[in-house]
PDB file of C-alpha atoms in Angstrom:
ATOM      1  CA  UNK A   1      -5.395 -12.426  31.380  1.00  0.00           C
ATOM      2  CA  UNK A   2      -7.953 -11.539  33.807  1.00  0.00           C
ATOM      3  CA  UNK A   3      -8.233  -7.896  35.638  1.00  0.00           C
ATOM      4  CA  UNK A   4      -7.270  -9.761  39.515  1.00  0.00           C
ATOM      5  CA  UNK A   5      -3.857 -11.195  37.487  1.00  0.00           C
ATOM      6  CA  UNK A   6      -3.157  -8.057  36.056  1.00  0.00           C
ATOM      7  CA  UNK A   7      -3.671  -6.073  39.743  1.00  0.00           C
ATOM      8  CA  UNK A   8      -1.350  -9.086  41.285  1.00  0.00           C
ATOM      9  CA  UNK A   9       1.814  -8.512  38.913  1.00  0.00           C
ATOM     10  CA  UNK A  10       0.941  -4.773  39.485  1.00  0.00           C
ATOM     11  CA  UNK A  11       1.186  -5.472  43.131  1.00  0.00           C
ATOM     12  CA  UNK A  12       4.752  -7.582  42.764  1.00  0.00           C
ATOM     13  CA  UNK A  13       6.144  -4.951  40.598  1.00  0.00           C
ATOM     14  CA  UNK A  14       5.070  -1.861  42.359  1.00  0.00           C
ATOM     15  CA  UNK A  15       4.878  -2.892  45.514  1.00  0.00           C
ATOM     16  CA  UNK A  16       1.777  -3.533  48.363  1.00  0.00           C
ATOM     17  CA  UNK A  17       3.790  -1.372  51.142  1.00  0.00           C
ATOM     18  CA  UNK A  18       3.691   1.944  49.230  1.00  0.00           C
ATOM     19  CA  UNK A  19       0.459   1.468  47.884  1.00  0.00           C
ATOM     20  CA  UNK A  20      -3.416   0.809  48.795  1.00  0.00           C
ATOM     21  CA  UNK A  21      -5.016  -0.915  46.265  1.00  0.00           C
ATOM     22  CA  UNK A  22      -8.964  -1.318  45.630  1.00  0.00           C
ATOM     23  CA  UNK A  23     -11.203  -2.221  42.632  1.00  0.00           C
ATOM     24  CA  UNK A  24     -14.183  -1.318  41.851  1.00  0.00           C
ATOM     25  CA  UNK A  25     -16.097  -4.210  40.257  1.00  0.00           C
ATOM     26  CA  UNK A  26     -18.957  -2.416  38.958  1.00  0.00           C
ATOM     27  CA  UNK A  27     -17.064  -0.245  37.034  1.00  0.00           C
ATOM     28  CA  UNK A  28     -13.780  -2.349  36.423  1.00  0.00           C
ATOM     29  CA  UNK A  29     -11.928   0.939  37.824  1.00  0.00           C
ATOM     30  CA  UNK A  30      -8.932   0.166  39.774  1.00  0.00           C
ATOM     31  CA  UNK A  31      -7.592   2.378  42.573  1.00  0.00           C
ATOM     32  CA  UNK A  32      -4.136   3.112  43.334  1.00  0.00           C
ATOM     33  CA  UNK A  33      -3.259   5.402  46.558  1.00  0.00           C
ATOM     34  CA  UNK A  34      -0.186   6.385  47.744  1.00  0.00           C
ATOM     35  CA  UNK A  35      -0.184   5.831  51.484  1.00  0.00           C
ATOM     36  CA  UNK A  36       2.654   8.481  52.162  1.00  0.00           C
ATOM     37  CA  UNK A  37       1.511  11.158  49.705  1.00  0.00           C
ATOM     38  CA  UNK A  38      -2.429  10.634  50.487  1.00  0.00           C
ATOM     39  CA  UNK A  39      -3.065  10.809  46.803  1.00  0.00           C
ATOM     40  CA  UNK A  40      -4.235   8.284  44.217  1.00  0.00           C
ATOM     41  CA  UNK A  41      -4.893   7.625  40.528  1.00  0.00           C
ATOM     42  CA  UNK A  42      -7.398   5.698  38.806  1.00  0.00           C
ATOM     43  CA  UNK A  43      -6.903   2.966  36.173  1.00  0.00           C
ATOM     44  CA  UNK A  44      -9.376   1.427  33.723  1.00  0.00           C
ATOM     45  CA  UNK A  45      -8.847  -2.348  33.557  1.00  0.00           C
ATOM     46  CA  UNK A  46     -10.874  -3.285  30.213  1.00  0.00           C
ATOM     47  CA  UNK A  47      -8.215  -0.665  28.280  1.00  0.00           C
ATOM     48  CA  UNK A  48      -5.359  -1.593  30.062  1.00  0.00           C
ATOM     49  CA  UNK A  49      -6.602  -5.321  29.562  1.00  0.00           C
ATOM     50  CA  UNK A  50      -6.904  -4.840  26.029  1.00  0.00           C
ATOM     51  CA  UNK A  51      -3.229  -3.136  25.742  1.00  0.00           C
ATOM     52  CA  UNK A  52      -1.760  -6.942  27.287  1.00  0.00           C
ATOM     53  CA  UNK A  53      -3.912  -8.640  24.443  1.00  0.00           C
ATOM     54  CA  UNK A  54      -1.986  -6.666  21.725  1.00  0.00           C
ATOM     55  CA  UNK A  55       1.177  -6.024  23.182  1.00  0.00           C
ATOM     56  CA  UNK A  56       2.050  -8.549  26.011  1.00  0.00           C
ATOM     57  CA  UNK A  57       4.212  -7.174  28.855  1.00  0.00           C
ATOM     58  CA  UNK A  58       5.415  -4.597  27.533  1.00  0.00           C
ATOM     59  CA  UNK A  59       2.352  -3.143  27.576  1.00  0.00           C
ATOM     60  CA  UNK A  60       2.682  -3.667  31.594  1.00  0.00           C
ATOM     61  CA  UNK A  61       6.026  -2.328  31.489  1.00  0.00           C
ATOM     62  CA  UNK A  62       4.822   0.872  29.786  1.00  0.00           C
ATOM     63  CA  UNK A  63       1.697   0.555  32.530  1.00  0.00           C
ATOM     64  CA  UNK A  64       4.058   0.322  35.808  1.00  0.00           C
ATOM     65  CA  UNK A  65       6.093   3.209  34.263  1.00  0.00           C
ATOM     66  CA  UNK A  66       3.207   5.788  33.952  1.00  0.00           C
ATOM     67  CA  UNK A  67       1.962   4.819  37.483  1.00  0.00           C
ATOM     68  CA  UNK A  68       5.400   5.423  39.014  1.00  0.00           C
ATOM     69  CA  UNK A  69       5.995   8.180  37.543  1.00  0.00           C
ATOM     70  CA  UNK A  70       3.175   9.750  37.928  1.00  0.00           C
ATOM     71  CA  UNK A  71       3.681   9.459  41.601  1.00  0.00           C
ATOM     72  CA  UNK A  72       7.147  10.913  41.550  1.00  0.00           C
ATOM     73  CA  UNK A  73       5.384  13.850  39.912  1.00  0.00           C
ATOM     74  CA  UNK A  74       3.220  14.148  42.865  1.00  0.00           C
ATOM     75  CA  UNK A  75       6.037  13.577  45.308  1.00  0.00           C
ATOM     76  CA  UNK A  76       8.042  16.787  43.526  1.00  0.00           C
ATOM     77  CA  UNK A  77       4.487  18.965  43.411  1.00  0.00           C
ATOM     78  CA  UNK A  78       4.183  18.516  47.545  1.00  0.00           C
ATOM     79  CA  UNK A  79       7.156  19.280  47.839  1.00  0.00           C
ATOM     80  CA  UNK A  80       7.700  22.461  45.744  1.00  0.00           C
ATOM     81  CA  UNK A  81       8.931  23.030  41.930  1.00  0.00           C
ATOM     82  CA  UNK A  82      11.806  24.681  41.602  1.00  0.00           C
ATOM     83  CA  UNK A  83      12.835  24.371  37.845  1.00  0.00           C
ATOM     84  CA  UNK A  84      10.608  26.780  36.146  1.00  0.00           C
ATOM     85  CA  UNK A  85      12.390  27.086  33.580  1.00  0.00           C
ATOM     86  CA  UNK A  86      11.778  23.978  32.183  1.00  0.00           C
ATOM     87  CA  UNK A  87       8.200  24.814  30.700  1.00  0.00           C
ATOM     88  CA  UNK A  88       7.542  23.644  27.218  1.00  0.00           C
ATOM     89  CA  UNK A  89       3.693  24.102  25.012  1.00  0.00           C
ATOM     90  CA  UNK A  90       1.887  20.745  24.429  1.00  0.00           C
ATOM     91  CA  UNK A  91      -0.515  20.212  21.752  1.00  0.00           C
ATOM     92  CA  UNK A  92      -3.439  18.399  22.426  1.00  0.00           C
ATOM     93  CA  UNK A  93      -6.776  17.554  20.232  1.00  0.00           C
ATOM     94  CA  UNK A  94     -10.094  20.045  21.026  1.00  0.00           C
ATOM     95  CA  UNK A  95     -11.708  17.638  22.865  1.00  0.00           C
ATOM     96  CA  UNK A  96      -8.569  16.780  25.749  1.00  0.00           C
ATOM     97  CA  UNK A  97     -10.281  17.964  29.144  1.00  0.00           C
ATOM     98  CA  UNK A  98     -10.098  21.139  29.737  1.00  0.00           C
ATOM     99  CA  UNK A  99      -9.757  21.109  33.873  1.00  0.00           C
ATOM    100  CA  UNK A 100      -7.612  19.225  35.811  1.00  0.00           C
ATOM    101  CA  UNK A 101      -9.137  15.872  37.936  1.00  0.00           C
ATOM    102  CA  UNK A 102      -8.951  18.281  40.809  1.00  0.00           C
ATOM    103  CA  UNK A 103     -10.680  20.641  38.890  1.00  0.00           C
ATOM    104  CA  UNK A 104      -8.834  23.472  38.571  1.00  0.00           C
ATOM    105  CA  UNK A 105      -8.723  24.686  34.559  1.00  0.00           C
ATOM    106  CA  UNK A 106      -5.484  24.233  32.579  1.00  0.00           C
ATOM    107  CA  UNK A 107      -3.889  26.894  30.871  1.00  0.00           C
ATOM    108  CA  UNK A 108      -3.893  27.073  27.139  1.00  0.00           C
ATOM    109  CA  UNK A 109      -4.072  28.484  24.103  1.00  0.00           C
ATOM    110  CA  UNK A 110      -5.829  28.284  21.151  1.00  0.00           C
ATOM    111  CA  UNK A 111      -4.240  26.818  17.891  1.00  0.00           C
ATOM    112  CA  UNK A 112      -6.693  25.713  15.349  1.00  0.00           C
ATOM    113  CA  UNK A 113     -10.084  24.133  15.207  1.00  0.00           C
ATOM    114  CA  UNK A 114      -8.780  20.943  16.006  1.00  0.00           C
ATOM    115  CA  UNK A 115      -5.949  21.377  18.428  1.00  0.00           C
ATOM    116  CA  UNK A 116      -5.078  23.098  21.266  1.00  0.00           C
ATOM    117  CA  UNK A 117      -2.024  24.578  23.080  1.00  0.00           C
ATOM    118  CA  UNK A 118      -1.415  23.521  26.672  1.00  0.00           C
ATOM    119  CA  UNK A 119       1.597  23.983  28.758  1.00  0.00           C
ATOM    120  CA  UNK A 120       3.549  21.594  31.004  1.00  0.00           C
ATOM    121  CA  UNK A 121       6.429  21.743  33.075  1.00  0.00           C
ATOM    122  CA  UNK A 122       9.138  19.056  32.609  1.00  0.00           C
ATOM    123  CA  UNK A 123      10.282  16.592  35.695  1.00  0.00           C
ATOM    124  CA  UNK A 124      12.608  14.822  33.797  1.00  0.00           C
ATOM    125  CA  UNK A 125      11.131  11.374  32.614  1.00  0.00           C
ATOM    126  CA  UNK A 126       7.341  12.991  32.640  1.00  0.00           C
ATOM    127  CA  UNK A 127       6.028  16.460  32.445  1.00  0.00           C
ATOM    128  CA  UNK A 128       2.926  17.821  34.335  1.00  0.00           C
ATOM    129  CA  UNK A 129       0.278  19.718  32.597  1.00  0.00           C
ATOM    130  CA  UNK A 130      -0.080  23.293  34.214  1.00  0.00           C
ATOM    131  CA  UNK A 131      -3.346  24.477  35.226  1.00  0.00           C
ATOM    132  CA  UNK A 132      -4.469  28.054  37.394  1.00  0.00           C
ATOM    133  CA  UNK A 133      -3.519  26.293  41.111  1.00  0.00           C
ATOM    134  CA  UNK A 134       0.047  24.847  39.822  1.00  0.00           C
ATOM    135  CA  UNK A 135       0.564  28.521  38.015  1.00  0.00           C
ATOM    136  CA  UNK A 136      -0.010  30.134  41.665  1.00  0.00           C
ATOM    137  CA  UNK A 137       3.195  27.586  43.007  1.00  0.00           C
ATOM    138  CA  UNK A 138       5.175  28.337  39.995  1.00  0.00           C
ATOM    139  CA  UNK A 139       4.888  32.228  41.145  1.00  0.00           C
ATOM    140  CA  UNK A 140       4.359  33.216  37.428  1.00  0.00           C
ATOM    141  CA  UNK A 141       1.814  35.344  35.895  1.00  0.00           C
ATOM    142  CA  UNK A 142       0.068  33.656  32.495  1.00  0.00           C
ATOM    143  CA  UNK A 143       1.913  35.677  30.009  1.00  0.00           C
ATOM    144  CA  UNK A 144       5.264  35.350  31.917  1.00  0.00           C
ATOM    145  CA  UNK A 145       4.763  31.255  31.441  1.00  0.00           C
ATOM    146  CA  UNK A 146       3.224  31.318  28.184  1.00  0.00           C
ATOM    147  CA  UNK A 147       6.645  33.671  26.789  1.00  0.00           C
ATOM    148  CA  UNK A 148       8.925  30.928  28.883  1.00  0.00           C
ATOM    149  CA  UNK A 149       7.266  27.835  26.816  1.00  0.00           C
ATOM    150  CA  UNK A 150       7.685  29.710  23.710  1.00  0.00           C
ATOM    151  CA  UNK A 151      11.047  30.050  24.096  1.00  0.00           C
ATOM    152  CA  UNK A 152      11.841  26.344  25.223  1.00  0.00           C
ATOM    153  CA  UNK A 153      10.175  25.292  21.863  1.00  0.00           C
ATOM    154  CA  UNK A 154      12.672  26.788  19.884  1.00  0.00           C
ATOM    155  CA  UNK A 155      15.133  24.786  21.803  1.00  0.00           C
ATOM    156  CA  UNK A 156      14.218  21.732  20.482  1.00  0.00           C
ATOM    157  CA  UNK A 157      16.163  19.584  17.969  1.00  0.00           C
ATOM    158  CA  UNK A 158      14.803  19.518  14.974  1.00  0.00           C
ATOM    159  CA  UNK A 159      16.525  16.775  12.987  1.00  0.00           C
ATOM    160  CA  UNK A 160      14.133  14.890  10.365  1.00  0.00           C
ATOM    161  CA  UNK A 161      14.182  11.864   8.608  1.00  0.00           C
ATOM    162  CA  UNK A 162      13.214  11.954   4.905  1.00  0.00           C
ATOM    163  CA  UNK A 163      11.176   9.449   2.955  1.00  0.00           C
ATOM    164  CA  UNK A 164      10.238   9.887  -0.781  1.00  0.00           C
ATOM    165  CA  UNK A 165       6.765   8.293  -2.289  1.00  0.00           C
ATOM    166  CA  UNK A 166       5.586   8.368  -5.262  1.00  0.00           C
ATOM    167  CA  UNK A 167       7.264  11.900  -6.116  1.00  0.00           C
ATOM    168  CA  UNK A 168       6.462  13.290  -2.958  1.00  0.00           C
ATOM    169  CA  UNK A 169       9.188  13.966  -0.353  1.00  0.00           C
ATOM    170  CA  UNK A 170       8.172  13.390   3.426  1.00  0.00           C
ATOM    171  CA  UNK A 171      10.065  14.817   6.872  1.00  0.00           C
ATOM    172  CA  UNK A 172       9.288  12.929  10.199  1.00  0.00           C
ATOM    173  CA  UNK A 173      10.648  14.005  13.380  1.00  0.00           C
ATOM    174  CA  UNK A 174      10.295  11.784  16.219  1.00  0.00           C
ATOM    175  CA  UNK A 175      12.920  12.138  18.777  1.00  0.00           C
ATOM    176  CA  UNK A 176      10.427  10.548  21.547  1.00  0.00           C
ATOM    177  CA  UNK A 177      11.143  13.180  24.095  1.00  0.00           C
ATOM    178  CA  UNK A 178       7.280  14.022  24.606  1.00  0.00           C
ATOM    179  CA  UNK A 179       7.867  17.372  22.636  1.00  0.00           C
ATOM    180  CA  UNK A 180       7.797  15.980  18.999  1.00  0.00           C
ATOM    181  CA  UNK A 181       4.171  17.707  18.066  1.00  0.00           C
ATOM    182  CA  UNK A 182       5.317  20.983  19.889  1.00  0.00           C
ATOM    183  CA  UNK A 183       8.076  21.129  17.221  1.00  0.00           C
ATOM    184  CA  UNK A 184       4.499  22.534  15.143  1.00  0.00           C
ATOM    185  CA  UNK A 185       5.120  25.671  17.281  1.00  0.00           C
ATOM    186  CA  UNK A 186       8.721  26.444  16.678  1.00  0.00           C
ATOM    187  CA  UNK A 187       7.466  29.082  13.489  1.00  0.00           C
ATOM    188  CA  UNK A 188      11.769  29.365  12.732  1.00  0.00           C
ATOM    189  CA  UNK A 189      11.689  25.761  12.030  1.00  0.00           C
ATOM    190  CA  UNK A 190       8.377  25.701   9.709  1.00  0.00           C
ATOM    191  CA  UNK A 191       9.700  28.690   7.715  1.00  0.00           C
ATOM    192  CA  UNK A 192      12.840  27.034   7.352  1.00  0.00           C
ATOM    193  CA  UNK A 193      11.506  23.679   6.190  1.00  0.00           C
ATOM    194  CA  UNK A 194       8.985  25.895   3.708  1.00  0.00           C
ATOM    195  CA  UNK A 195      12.322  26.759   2.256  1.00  0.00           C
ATOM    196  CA  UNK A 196      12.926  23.783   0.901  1.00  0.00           C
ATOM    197  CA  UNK A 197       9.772  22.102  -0.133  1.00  0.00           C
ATOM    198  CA  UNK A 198       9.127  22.731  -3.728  1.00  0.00           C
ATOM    199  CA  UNK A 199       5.582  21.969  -3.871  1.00  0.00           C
ATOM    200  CA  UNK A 200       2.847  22.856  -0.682  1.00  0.00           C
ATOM    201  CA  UNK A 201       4.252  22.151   2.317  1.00  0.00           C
ATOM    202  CA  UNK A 202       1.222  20.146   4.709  1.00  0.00           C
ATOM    203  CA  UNK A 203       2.024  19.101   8.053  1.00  0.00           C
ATOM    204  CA  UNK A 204       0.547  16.589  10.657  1.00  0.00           C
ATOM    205  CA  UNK A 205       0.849  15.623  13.918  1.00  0.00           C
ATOM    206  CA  UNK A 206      -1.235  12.561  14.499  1.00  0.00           C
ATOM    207  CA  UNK A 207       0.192  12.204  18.470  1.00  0.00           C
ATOM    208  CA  UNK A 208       1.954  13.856  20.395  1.00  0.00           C
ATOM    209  CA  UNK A 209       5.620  11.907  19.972  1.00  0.00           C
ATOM    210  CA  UNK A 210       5.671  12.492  15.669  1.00  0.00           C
ATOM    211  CA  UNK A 211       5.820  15.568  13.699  1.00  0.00           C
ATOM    212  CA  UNK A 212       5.238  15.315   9.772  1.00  0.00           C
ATOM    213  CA  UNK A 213       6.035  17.179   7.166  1.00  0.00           C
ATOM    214  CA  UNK A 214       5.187  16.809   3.709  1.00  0.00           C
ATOM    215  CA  UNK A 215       6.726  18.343  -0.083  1.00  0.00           C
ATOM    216  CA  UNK A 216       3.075  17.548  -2.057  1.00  0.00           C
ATOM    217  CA  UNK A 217       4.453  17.591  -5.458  1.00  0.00           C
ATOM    218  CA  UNK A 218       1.169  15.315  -6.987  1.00  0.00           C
ATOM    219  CA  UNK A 219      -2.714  14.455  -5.814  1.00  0.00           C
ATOM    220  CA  UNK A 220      -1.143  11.198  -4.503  1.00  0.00           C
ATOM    221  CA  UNK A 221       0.879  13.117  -2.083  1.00  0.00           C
ATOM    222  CA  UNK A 222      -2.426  13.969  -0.036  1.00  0.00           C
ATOM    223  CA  UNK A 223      -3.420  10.194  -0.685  1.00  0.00           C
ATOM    224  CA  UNK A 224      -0.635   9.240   1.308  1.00  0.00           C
ATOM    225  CA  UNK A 225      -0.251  11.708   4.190  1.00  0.00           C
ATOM    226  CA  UNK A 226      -3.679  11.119   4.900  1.00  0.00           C
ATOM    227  CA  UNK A 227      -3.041   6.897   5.332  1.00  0.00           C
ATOM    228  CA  UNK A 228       0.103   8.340   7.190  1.00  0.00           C
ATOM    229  CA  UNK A 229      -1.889  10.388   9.600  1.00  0.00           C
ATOM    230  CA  UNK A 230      -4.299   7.886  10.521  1.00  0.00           C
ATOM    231  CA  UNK A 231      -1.986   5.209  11.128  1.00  0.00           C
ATOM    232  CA  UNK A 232       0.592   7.260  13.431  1.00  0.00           C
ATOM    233  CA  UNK A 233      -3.214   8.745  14.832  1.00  0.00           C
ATOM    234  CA  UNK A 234      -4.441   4.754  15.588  1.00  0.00           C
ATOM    235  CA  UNK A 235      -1.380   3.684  17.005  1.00  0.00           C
ATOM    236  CA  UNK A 236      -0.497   6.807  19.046  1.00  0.00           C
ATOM    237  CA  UNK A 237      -0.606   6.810  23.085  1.00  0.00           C
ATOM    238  CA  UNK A 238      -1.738  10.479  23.286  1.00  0.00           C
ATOM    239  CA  UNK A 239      -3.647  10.881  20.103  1.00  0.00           C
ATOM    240  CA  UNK A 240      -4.365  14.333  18.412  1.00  0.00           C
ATOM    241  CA  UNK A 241      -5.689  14.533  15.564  1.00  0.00           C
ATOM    242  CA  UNK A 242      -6.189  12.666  12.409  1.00  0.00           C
ATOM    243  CA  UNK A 243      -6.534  15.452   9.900  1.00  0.00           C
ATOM    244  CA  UNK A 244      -3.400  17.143   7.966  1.00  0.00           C
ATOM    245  CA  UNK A 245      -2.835  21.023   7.400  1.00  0.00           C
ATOM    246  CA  UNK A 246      -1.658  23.205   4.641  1.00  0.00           C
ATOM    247  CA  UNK A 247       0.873  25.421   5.894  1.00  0.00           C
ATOM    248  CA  UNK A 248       0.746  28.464   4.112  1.00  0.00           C
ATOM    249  CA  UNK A 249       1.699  32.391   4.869  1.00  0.00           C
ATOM    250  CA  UNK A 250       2.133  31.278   8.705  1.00  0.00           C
ATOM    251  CA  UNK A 251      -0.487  29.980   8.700  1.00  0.00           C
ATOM    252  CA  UNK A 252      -2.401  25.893   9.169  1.00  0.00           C
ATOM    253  CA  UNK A 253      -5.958  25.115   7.020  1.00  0.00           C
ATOM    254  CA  UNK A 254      -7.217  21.866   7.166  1.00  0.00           C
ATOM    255  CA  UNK A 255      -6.657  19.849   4.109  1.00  0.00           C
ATOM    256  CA  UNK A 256     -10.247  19.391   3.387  1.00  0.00           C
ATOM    257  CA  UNK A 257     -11.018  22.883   3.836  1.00  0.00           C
ATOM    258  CA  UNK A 258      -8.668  23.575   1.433  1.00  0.00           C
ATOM    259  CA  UNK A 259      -9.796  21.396  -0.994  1.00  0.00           C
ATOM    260  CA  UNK A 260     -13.190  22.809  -0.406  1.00  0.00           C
ATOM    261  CA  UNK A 261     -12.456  25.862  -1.045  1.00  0.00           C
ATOM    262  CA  UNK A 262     -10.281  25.659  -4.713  1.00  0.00           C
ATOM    263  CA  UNK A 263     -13.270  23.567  -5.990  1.00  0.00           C
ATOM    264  CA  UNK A 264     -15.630  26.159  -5.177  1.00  0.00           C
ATOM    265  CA  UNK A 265     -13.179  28.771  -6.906  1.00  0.00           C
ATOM    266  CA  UNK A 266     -12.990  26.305  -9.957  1.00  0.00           C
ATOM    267  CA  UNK A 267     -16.750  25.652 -10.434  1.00  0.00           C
ATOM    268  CA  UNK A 268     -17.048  29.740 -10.206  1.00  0.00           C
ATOM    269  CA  UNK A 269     -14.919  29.452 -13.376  1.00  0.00           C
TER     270      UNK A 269
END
């Protein structure tokens, strides 16, 4: 498919009266602008192009979803939020932007040295990120929505599935909701699962819609949740990291770090 049939069944399915729509050839950017709301978006053909190539139309389907949504998002911001209460923590890898494209800075948190908290406020079939300007419509302070996201996280199901390999037990939650990785901040639930591993407990959470949890009972445990947490990390629409943590005490280490650090302590012996 080339990028002018991809814009035309974007057209057909979206719609040319709600929408202006302009490319720009030298950098294969396409332009989509809401005529009503006075806002736009900005879409990179060669990925999107590349998504058909693998997936076919539902990788359109997934496309003309994300576009329309994100314009109902706008829609609700002009028009005022009024459930604040719906604010859940996101976690995203170190490098996700740090501003917003209008450039106002998003509010987060730090996690660990790969990872990041952010916060985002839920509008039913997509959630917004919140940075300083949307805080100042929400009428909250920072520590008033930071203490509300904490609290929705512990709201969350947290039903796993279970897989055993090779000796070691593995816990996957993926309920799709958006929230799956934020699960990593619900400290009830980690302490909980602790409870039951027998071996070290590691956790991942390749992109944002899996959470994994692993009982390492043998060196091929760490063999596999690494394969594990590259896959779900090649495969995932909002990637966020490929490493895997040791949970231990409250607290995540990076895997290698770990190991690092025990073969230093073994070669002292």
């Amino acid at each position: 498919m080339k990028a002018n049939e991809l814009i035309q069944i974007l057209k057909q399915r979206l719609g040319e009266e709600r929408y202006t729509w302009s490319l720009d050839e030298k950098t294969n950017k396409l332009r989509i602008e809401h005529k009503v709301l006075g806002k736009g978006l900005d879409m990179t053909l060669g990925d999107t192009l590349a998504k058909y190539e693998e997936r076919g139309n539902k990788a359109v389907d997934e496309i003309v979803y994300t576009i329309d949504e994100t314009f109902k998002a706008m829609a609700q911001e002009q028009q005022g939020f009024q459930n604040t209460a719906a604010i859940y923590p996101v976690i995203r890898s170190g490098s996700f932007p740090k501003k917003s494209k209008e450039g106002f800075d998003f509010i987060t948190s730090e996690h660990t040295a790969e990872t990041t908290v952010y916060y985002a406020l839920d509008l039913g079939r997509t959630y917004r990120l919140i940075d300083t300007d949307m805080l100042k419509k929400l009428h909250l302070d920072e520590a008033q929505m930071k203490e509300a996201a904490r609290f929705k996280a512990r709201e969350l199901s947290t039903k796993v599935k279970k897989d055993e390999v090779a000796g070691n037990t593995f816990y996957f939650l993926n309920e799709n909701d958006g929230y799956d990785a934020s699960r990593l901040l619900n400290e009830s639930f980690l302490r909980e699962m602790r409870g039951k591993i027998k071996g070290e407990m590691a956790v991942a959470v390749p992109h944002q819609d899996v959470l994994i949890i692993a009982d390492i009972q043998n060196p091929t445990g760490y063999d596999v949740l690494a394969q594990m947490t590259m896959h779900f990390f090649s495969i995932g629409t909002v990637p966020i990291t490929s490493l895997s943590f040791i949970y231990e005490d409250g607290k995540l280490e990076p895997i290698f770090i770990m190991a690092k650090n025990r073969k230093q302590e073994e070669d002292k012996k």
